[in-house]
Tab-separated table of C-alpha atoms and ligand atoms in Angstrom:
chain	number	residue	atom	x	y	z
A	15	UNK	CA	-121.165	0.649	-109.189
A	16	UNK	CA	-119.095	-1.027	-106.417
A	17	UNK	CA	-115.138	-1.043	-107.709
A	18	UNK	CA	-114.057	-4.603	-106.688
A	19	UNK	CA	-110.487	-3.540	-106.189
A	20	UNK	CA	-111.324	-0.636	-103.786
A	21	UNK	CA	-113.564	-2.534	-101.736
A	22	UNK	CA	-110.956	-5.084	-101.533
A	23	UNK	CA	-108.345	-2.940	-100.055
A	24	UNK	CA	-111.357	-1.266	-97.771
A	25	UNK	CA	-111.787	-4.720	-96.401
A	26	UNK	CA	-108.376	-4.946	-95.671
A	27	UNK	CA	-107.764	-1.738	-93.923
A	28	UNK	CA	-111.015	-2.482	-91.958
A	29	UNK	CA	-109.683	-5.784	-91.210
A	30	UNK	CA	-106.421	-4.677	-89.718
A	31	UNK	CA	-108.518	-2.122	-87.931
A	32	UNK	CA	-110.379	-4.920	-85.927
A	33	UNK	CA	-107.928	-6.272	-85.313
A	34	UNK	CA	-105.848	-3.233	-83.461
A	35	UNK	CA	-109.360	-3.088	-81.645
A	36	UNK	CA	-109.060	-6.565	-80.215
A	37	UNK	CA	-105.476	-6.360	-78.820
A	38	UNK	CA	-106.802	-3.195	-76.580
A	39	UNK	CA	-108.298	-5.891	-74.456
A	40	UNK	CA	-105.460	-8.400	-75.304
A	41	UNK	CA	-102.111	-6.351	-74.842
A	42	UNK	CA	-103.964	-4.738	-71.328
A	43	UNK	CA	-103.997	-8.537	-69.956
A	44	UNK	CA	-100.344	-9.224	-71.153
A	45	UNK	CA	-99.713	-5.788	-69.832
A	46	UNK	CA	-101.629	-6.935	-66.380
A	47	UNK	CA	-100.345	-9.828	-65.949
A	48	UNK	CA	-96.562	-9.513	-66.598
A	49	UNK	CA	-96.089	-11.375	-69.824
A	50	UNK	CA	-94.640	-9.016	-71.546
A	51	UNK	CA	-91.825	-8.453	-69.017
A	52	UNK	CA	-91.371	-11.916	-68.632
A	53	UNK	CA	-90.869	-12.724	-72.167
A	54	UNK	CA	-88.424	-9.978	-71.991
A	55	UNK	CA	-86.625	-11.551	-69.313
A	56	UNK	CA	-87.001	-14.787	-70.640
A	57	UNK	CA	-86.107	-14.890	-74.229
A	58	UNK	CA	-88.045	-17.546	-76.194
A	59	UNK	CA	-90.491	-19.728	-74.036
A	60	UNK	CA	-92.953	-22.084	-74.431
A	61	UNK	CA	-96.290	-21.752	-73.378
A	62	UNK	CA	-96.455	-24.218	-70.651
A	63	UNK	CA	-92.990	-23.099	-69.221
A	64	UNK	CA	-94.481	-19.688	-69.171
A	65	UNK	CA	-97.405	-20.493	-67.910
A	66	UNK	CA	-96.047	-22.375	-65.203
A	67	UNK	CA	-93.360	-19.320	-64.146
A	68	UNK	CA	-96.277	-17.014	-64.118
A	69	UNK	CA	-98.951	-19.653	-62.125
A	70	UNK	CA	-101.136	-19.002	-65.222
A	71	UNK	CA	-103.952	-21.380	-66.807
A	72	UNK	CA	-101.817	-22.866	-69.581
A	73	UNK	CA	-104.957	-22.976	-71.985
A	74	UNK	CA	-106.150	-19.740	-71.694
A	75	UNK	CA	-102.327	-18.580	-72.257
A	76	UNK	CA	-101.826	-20.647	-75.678
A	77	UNK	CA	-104.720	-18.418	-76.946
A	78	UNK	CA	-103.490	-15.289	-75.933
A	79	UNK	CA	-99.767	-15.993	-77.361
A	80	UNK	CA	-101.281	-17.266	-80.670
A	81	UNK	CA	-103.419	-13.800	-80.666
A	82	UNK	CA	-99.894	-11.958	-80.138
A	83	UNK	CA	-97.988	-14.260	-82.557
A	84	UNK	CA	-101.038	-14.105	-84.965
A	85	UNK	CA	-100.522	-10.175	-84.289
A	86	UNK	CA	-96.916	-9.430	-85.167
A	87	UNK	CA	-96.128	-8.570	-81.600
A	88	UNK	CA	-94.451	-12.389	-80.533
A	89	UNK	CA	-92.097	-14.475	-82.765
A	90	UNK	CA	-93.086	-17.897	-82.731
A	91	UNK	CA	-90.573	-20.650	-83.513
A	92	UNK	CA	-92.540	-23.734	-84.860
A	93	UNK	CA	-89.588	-26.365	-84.596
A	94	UNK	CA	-89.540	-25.185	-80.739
A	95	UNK	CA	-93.039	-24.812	-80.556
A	96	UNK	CA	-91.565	-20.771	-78.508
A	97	UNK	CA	-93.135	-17.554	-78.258
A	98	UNK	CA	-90.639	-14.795	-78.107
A	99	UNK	CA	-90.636	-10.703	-77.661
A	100	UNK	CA	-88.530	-9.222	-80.350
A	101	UNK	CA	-86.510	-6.334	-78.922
A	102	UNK	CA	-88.343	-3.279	-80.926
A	103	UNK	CA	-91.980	-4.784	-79.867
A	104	UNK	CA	-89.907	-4.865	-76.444
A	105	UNK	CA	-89.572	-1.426	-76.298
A	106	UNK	CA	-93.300	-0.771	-77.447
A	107	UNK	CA	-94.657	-3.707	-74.738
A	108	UNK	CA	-92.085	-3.871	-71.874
A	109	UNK	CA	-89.041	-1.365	-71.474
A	110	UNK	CA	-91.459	1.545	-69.333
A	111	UNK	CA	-88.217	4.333	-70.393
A	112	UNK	CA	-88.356	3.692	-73.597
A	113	UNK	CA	-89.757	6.566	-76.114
A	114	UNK	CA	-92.255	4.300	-77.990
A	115	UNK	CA	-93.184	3.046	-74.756
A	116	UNK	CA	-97.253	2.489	-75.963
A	117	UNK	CA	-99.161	0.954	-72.500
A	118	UNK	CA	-100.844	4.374	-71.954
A	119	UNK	CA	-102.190	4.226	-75.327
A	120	UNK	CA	-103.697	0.937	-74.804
A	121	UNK	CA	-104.869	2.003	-71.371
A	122	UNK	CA	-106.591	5.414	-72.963
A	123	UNK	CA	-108.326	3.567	-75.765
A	124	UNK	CA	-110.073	1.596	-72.936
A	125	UNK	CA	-111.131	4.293	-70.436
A	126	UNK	CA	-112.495	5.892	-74.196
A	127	UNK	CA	-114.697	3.085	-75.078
A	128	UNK	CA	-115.686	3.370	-71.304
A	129	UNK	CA	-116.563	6.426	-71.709
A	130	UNK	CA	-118.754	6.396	-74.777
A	131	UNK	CA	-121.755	6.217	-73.420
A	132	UNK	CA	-121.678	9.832	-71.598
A	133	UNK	CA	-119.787	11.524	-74.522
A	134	UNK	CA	-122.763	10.013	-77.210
A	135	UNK	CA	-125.241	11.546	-75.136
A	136	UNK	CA	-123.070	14.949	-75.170
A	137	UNK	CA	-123.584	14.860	-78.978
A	138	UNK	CA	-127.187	15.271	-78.557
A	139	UNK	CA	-127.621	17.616	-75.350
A	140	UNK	CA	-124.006	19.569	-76.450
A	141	UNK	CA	-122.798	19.473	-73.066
A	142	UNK	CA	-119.441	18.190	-71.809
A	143	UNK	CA	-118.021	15.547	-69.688
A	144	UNK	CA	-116.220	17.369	-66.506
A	145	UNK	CA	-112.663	15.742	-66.574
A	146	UNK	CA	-113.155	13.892	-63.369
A	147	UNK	CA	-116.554	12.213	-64.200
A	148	UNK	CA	-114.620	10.642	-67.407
A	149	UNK	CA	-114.975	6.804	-66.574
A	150	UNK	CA	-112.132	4.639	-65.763
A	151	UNK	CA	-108.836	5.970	-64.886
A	152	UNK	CA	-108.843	7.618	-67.708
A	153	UNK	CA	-105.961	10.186	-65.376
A	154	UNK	CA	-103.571	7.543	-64.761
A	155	UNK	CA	-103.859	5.885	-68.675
A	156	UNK	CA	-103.191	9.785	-69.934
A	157	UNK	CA	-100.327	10.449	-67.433
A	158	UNK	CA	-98.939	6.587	-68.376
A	159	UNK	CA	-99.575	7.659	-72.290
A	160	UNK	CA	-97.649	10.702	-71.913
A	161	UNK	CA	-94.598	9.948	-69.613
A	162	UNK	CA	-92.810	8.276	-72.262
A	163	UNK	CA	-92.615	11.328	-74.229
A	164	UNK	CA	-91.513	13.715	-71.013
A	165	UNK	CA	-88.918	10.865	-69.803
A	166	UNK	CA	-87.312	11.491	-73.230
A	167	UNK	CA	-87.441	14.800	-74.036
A	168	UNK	CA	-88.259	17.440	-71.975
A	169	UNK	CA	-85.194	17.621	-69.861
A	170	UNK	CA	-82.796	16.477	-72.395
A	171	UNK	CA	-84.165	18.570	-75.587
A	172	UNK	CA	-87.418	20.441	-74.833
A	173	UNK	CA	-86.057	22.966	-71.772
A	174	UNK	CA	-82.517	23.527	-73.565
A	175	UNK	CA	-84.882	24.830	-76.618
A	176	UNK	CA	-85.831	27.383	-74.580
A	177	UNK	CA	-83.919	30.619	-74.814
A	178	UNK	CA	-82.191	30.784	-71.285
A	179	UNK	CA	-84.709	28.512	-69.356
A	180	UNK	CA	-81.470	25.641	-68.487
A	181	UNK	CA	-79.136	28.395	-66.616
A	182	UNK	CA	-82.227	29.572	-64.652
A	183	UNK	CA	-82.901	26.501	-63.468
A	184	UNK	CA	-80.034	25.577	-62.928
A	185	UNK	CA	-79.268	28.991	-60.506
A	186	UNK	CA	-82.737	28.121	-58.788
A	187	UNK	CA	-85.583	29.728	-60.730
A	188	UNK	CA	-89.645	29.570	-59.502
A	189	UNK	CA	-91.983	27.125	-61.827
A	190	UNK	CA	-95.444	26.246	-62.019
A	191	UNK	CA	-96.586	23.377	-64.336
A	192	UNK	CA	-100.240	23.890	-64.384
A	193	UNK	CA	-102.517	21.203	-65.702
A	194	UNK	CA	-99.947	18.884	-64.451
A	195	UNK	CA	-102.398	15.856	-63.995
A	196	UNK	CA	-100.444	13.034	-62.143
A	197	UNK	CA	-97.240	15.173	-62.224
A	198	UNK	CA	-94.837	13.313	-64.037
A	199	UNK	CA	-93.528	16.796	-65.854
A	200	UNK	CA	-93.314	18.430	-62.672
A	201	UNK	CA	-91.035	15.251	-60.895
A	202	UNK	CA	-88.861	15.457	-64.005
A	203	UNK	CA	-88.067	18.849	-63.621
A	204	UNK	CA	-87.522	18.698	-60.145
A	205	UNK	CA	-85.458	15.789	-60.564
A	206	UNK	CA	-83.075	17.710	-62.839
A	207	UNK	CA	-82.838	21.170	-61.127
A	208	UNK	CA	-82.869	20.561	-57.641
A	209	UNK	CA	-82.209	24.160	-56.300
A	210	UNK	CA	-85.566	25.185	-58.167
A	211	UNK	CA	-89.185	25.228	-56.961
A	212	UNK	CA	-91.614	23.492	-58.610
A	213	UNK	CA	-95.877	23.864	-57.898
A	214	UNK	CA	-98.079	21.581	-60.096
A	215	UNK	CA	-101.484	23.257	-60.477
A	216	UNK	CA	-104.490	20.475	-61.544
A	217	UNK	CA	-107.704	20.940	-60.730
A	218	UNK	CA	-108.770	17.525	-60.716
A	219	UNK	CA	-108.170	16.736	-56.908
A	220	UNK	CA	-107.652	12.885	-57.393
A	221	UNK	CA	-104.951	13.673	-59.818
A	222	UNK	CA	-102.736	16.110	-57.475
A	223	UNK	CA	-102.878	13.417	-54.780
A	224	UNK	CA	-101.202	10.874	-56.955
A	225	UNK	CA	-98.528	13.400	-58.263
A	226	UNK	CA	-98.028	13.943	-54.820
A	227	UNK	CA	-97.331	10.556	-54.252
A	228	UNK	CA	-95.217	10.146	-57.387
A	229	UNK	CA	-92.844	13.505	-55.640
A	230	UNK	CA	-92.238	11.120	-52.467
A	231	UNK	CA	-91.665	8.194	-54.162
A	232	UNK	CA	-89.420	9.979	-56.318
A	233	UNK	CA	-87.075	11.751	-53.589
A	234	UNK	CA	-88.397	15.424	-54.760
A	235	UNK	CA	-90.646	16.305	-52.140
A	236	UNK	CA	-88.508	19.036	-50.888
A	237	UNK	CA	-88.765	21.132	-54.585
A	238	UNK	CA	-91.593	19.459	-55.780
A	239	UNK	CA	-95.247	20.242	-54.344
A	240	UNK	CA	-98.569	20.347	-55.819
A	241	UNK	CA	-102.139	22.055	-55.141
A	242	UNK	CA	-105.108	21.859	-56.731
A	243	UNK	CA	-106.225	25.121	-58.549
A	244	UNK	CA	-108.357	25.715	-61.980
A	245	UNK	CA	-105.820	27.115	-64.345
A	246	UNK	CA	-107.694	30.802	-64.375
A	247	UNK	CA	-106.824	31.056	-60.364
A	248	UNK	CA	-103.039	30.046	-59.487
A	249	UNK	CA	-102.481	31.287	-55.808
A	250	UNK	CA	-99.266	32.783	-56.517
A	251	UNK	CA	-96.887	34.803	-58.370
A	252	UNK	CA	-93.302	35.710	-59.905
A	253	UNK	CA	-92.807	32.580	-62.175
A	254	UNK	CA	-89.889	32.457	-64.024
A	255	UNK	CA	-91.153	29.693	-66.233
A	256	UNK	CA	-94.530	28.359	-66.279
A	257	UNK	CA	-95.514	24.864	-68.181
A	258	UNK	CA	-98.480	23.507	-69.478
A	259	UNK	CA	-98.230	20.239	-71.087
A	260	UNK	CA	-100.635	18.886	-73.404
A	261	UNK	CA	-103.530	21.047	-71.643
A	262	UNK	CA	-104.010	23.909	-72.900
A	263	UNK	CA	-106.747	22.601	-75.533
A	264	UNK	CA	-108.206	20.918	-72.280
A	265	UNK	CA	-109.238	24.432	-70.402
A	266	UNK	CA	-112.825	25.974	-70.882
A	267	UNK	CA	-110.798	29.580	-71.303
A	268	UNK	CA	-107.674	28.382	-72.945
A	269	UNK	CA	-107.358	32.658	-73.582
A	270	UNK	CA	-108.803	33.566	-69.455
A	271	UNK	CA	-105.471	31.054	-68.746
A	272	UNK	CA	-103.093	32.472	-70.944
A	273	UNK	CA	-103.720	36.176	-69.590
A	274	UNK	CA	-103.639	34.906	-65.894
A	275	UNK	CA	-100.528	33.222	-66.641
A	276	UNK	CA	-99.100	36.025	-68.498
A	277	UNK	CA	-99.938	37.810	-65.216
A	278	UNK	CA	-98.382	35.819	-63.000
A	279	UNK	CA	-94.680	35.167	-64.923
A	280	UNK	CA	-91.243	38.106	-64.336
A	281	UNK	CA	-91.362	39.788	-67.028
A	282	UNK	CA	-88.312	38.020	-68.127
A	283	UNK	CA	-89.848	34.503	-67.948
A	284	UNK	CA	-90.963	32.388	-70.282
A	285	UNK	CA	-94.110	30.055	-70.456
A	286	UNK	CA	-93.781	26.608	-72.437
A	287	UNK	CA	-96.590	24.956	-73.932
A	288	UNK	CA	-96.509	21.634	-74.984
A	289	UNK	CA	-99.519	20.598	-77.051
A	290	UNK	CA	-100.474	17.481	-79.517
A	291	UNK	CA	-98.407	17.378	-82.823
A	292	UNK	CA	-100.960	18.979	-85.194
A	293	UNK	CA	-100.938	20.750	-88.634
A	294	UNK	CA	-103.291	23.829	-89.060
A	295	UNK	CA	-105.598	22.261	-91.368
A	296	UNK	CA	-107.550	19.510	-91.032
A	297	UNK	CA	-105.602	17.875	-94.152
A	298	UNK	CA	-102.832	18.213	-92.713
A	299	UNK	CA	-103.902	15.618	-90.221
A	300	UNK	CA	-105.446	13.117	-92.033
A	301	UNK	CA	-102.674	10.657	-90.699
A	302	UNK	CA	-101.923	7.775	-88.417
A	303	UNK	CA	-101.017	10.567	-85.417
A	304	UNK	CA	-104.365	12.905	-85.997
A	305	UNK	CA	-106.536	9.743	-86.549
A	306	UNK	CA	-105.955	8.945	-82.401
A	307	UNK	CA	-106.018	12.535	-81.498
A	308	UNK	CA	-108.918	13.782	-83.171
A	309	UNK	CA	-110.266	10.217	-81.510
A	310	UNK	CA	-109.131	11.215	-77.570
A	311	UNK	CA	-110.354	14.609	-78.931
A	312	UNK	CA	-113.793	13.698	-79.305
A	313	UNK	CA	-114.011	11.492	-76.221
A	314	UNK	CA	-112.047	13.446	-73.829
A	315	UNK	CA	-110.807	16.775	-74.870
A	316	UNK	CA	-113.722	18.677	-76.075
A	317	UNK	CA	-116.439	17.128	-73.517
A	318	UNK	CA	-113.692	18.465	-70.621
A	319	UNK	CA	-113.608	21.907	-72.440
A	320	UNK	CA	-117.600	22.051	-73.018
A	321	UNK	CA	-118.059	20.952	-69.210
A	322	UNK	CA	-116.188	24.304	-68.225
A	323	UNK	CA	-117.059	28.015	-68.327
A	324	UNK	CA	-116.607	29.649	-71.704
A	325	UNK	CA	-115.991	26.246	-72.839
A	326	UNK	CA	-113.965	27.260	-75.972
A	327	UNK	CA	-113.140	23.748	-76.977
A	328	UNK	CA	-109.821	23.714	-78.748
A	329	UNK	CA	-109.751	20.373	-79.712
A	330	UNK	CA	-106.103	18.247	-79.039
A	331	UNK	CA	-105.192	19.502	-83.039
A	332	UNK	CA	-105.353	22.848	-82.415
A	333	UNK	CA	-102.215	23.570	-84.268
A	334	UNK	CA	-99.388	26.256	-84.000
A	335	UNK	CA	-101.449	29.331	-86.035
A	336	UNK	CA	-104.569	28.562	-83.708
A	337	UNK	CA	-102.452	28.335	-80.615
A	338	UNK	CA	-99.738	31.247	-81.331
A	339	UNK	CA	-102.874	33.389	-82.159
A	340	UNK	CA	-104.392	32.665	-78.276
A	341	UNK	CA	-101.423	33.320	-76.904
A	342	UNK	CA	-101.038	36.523	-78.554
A	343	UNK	CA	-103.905	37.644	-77.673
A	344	UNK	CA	-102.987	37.289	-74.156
A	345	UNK	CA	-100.337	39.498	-74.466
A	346	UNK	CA	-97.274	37.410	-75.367
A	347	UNK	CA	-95.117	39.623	-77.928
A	348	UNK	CA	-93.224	36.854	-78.997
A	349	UNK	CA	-94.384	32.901	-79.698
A	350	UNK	CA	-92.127	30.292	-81.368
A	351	UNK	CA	-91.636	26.995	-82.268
A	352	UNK	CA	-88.781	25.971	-79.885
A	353	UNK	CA	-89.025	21.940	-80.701
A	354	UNK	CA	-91.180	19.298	-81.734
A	355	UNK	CA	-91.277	15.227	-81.875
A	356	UNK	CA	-94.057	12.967	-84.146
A	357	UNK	CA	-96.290	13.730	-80.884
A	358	UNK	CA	-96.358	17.116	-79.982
A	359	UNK	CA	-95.329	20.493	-80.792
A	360	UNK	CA	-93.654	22.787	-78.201
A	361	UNK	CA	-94.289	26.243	-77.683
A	362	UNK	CA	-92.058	29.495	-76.257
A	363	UNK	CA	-93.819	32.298	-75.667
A	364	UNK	CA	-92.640	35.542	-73.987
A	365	UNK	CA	-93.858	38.811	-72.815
B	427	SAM	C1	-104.559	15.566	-70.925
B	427	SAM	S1	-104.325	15.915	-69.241
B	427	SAM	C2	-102.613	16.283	-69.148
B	427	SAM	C3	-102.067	16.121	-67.755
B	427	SAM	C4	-100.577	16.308	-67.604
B	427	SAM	N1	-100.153	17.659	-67.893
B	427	SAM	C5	-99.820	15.332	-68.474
B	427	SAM	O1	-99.245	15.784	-69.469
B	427	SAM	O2	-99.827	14.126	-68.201
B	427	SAM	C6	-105.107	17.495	-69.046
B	427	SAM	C7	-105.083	18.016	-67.617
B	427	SAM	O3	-105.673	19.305	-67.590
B	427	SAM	C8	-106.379	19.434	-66.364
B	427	SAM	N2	-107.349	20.523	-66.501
B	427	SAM	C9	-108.374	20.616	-67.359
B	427	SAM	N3	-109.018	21.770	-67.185
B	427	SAM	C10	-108.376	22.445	-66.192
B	427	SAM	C11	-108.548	23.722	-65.577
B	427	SAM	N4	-109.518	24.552	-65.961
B	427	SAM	N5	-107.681	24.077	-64.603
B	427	SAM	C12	-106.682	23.249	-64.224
B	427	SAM	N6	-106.471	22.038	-64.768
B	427	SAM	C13	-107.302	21.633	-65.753
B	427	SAM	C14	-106.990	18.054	-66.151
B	427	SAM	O4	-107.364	17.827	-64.822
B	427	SAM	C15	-105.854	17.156	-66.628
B	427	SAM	O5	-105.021	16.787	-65.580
């Protein structure tokens, strides 16, 4: 017996489902093309004026602002016939600094329906998709999701968490961020504490040239440098805090790291690990937050794990018994909570 009332509100769910999926493509080309900054800039606008400030086809750009408008994510004034950003869908669309800053997100859910077709044939051989045969950029729409998060947080409220970590960096302390993809975490720090050292470890070799880039471009090429090394082999020693940010579930020996890193750190220092908001059981994160990460989970965490040796396979919702037990098990006597936002939990563990 089909409940009328149930399917209804299915249908309605599914319905504002589709129609997330169809901005991924829409919100990219605003995103590509500028219009959301310059409907920030602008203030209300109508589509021709827009159109001809941008030198865009004014037909194709009535449909896309009635999509947005349609969407919630422009105002449109009928007696002015205007499109306008609200601020808050400003700060989602346009302002890069702001913490609900969402581009990335967009970006990822397009380099994962790129990637579908490898990861559906992983289902049926159980292999896994090395990180750097993922298809699109799906490095710079992770480093873009993330950044937000880092801008916001990490020097501000994540490192003062940490028992001791601000006065040793700011007396000049020795940090490796390994994982650190395009580097943003590793500029950021570098920015703030400019008589540390900071080495970003990736093993992805496309990735560590752009966060090299990203260190010129941001004036801390002098504290800042990066190399490419798997997790299991960093070339060096005496870290007084070592970072991995949203990673760890990444590694093929998530426990192989966390014993090499354990080796590696004073044994004063501390190592910080940032990882995806997550309860410990899978009820726990039957929510908006652990419907996208079990989602980049499937398509892009657990193939990069399964590609690796060991190949343990986390998954991005771990959560902080799974993750405090690993790092115990490496030898870390003491593992905390130390701070946490709607997107990811942060770890201090010491020796
Ligand atoms: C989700 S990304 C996070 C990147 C960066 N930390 C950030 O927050 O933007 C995971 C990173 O882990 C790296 N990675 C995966 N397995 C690795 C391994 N065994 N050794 C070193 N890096 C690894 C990938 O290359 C990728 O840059």
């Amino acid at each position: 017996m089909i409940d009328e009332a149930r399917l209804h509100d299915f249908i309605g769910k599914m319905l504002g489902d589709l129609g997330g999926a169809s901005s991924v493509a829409m919100v990219r080309i605003g995103d590509a093309l500028g219009l959301y900054k310059t409907l920030h800039a602008t203030g209300p606008i109508t589509c021709a004026a827009l159109a001809k400030r941008l030198g865009l086809n004014e037909r194709y750009l009535r449909e896309w602002l009635s999509h947005q408008a349609a969407s919630g994510y422009l105002a449109y004034d009928p007696l002015t016939a205007t499109f306008a950003l609200p601020a808050e869908q400003a700060m989602v669309f346009a302002v890069e600094e702001s913490p609900v800053y969402m581009m990335g997100g967009f970006d990822t859910m397009a380099a994962m329906l790129d990637n579908q077709p490898k990861v559906q044939a992983a289902f049926k051989n159980g292999g896994g998709v090395a990180w750097g045969d993922q298809a699109g950029c799906l490095f710079c729409a992770v480093a873009r999701f993330f950044r937000p998060g880092y801008h916001n947080h990490l020097v501000p409220h994540w490192l003062p968490a940490l028992d001791g970590v601000v006065a040793r960096l700011e007396a000049g302390a020795k940090v490796a961020d390994v994982g650190c993809g395009h580097g943003w975490s590793t500029v950021l720090m570098a920015k703030a504490f400019p008589k540390s050292q900071f080495i970003g470890y990736d093993f992805h070799p496309g990735s560590i040239e752009d966060a090299r880039r990203h260190a010129q471009a941001h004036g801390v090429a002098d504290n800042a440098r990066f190399d490419v090394a798997p997790a299991k082999q960093l070339p060096d020693k005496d870290f007084d805090l070592v970072t991995c940010f949203d990673c760890l579930h990444d590694l093929g020996d998530p426990s192989g790291a966390a014993a090499h890193i354990r080796s590696l750190l004073k044994p004063d220092g501390t190592w910080m690990v940032v990882e995806p908001m997550a309860g410990d059981r899978l009820e726990d994160n039957l929510n908006p937050v652990g419907r996208l990460y079990y989602a980049a989970s499937t398509m892009v965490c657990v193939p990069t794990s399964l590609s690796q040796e060991v190949g343990t396979a986390l998954g991005a919702q771990a959560g902080e018994a799974r993750l405090s037990e690993l790092i115990g098990g490496a030898g870390f006597r003491r593992v905390r909570r130390a701070a946490e936002t709607p997107f990811n939990i942060i770890l201090e563990a010491r020796i």
